[in-house]
XYZ file of N, CA, C and O in Angstrom:
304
model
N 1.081 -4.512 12.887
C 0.398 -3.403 12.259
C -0.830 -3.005 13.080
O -1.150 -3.865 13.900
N -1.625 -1.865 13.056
C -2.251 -1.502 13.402
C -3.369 -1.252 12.931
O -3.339 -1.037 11.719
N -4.828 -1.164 13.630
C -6.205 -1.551 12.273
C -5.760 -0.119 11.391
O -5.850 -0.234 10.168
N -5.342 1.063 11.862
C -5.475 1.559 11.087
C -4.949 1.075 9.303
O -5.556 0.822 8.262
N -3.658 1.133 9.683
C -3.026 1.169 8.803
C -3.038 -0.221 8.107
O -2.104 -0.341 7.314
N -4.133 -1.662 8.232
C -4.431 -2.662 7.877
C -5.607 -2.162 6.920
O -5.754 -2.593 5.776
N -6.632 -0.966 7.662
C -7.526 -0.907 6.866
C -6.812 0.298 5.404
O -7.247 0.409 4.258
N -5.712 0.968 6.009
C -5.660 2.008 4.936
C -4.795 0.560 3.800
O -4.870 0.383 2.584
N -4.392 0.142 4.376
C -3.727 -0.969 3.256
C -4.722 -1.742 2.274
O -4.370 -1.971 1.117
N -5.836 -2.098 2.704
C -7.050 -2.438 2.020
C -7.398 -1.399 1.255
O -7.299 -1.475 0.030
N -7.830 -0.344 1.846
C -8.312 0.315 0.887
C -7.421 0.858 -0.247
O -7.928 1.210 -1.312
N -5.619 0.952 0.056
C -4.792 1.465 -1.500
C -4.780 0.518 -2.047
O -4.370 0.861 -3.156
N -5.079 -1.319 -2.096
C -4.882 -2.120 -2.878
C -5.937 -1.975 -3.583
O -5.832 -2.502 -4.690
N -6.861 -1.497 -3.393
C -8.262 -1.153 -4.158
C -8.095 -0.051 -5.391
O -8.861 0.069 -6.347
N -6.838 0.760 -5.111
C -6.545 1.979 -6.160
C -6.351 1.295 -7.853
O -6.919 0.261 -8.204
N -5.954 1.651 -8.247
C -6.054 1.434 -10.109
C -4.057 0.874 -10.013
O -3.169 0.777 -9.166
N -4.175 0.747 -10.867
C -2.513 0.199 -10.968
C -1.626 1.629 -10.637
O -0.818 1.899 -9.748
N -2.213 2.463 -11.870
C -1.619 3.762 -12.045
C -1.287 4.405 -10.898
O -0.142 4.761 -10.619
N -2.788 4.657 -9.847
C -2.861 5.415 -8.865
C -1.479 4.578 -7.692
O -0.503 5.113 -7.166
N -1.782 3.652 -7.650
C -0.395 2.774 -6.923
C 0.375 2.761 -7.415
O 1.005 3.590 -6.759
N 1.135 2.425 -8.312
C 2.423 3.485 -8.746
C 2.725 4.473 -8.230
O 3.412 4.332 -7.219
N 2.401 5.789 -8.620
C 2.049 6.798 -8.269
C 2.307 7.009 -6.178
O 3.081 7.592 -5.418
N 1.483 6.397 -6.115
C 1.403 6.218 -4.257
C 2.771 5.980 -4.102
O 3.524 6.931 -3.889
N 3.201 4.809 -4.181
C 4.613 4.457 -4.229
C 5.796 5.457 -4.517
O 6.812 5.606 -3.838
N 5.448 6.092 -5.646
C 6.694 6.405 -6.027
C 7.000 7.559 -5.062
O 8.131 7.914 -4.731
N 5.250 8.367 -4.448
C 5.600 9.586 -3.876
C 6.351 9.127 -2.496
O 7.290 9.779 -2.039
N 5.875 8.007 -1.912
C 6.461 7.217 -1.029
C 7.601 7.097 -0.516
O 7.975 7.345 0.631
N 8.425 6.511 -1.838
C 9.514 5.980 -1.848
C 10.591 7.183 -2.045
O 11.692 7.155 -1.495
N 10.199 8.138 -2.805
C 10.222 9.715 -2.657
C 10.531 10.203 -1.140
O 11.649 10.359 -0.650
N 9.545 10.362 -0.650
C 9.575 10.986 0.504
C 10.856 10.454 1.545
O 11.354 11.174 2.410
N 11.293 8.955 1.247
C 12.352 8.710 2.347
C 13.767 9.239 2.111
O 14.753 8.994 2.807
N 13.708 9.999 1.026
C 14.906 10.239 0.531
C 15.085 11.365 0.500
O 16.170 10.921 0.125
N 15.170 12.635 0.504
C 15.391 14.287 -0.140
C 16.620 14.625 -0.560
O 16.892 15.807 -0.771
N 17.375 13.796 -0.707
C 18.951 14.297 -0.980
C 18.806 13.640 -2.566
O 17.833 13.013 -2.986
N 20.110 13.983 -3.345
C 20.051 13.699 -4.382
C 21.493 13.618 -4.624
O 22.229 14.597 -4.504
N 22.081 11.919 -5.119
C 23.167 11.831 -5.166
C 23.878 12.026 -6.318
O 24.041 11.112 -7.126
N 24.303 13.093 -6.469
C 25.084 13.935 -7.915
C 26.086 12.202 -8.499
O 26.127 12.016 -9.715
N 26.519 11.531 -7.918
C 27.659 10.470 -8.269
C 26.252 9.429 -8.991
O 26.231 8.995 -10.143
N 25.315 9.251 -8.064
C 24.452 8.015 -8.867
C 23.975 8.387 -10.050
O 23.855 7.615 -11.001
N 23.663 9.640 -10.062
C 22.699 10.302 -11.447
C 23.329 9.885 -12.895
O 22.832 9.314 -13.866
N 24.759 10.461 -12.609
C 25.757 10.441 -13.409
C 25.965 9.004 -14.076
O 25.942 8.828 -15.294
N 26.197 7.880 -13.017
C 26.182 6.307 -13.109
C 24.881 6.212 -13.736
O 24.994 6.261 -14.961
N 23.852 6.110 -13.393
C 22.916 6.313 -13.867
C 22.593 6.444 -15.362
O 22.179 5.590 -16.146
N 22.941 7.952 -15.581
C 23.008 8.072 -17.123
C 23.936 7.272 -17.977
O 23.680 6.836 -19.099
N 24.892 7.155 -17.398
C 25.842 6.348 -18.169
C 25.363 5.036 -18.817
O 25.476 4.717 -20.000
N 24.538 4.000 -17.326
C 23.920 3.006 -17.929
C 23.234 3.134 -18.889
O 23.160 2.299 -19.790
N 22.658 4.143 -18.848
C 21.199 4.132 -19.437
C 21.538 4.103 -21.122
O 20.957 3.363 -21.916
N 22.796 5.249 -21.536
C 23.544 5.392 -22.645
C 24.012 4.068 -23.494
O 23.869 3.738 -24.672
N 24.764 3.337 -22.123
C 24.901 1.542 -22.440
C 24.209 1.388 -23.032
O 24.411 1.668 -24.214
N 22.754 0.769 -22.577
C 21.520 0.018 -22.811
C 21.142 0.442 -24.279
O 20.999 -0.342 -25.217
N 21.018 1.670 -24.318
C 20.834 2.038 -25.621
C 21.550 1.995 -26.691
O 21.000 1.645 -27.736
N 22.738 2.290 -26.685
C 23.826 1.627 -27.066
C 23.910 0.125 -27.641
O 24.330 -0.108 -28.775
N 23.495 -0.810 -26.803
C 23.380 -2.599 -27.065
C 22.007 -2.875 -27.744
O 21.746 -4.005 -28.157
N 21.210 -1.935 -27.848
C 20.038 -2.403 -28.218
C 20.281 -1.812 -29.522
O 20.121 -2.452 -30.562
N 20.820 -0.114 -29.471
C 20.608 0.064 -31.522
C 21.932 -0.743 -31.870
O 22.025 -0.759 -33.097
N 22.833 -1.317 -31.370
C 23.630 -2.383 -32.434
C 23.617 -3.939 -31.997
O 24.487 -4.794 -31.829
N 22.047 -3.886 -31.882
C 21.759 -5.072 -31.669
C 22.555 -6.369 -30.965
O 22.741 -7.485 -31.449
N 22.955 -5.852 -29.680
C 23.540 -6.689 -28.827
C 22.557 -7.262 -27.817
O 22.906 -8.138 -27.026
N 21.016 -6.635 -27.859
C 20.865 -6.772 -26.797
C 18.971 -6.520 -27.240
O 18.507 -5.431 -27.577
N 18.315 -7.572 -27.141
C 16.674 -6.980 -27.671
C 15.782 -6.795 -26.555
O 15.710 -7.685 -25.707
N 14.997 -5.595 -26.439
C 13.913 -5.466 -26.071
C 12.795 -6.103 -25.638
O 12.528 -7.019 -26.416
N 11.839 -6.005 -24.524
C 10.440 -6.427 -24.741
C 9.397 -5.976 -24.398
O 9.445 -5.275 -23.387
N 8.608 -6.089 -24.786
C 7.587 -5.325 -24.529
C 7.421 -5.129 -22.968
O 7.748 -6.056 -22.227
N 6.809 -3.683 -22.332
C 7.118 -3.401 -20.734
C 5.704 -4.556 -20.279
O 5.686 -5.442 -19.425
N 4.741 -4.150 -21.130
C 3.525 -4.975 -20.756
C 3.598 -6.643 -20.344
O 2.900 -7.210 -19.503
N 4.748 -7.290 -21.271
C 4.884 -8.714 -20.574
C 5.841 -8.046 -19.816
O 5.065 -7.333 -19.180
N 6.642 -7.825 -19.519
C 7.556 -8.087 -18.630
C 7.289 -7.695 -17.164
O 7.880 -8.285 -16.259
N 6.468 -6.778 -16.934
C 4.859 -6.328 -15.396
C 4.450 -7.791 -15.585
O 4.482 -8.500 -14.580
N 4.017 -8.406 -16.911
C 2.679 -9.376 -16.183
C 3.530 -10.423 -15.807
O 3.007 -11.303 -15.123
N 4.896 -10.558 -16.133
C 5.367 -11.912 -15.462
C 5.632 -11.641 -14.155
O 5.406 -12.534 -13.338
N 6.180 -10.313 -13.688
C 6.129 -10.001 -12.443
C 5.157 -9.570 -11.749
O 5.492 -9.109 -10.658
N 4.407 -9.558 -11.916
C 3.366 -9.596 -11.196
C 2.906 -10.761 -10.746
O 2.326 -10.946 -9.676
N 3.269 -11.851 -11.884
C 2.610 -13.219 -11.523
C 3.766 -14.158 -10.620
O 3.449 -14.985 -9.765
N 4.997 -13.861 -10.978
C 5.847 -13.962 -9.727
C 5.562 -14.148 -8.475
O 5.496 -15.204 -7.846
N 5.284 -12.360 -7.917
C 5.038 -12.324 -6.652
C 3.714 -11.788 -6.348
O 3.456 -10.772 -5.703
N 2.896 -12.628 -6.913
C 1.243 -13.372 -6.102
C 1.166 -14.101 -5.145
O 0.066 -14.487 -4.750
């Protein structure tokens, strides 16, 4: 790496959670511009699943807040 981009790395770990998110997502965004009509679709489908197993109780929930702090504490 390079100082630059050592120091710009210091300074986004300094951002708020939100704002890093955010950074990321535009990020992770940017490597992509296409949009795959087949995943979306898969996609929704899961998503229909999930919801599906959870209102006939196949399948419970948890709160998003633990489930960040265990990962987070993971990979520390």
């Amino acid at each position: 790496m390079t100082k630059l981009s050592d120091d710009l790395k210091a300074t986004l770990l300094q951002l708020s959670d939100n704002k890093r998110a955010e950074l990321a997502h535009l990020l992770i965004s940017s490597l992509d511009d296409t949009i795959d009509a087949d995943a979306e679709v898969e996609w929704d489908k899961e998503l229909v699943r999930r919801v599906n197993e959870i209102e006939e109780g196949k399948a419970v929930g948890r709160p998003a807040f633990k489930v960040l702090d265990e990962i987070r504490e993971k990979y520390r």
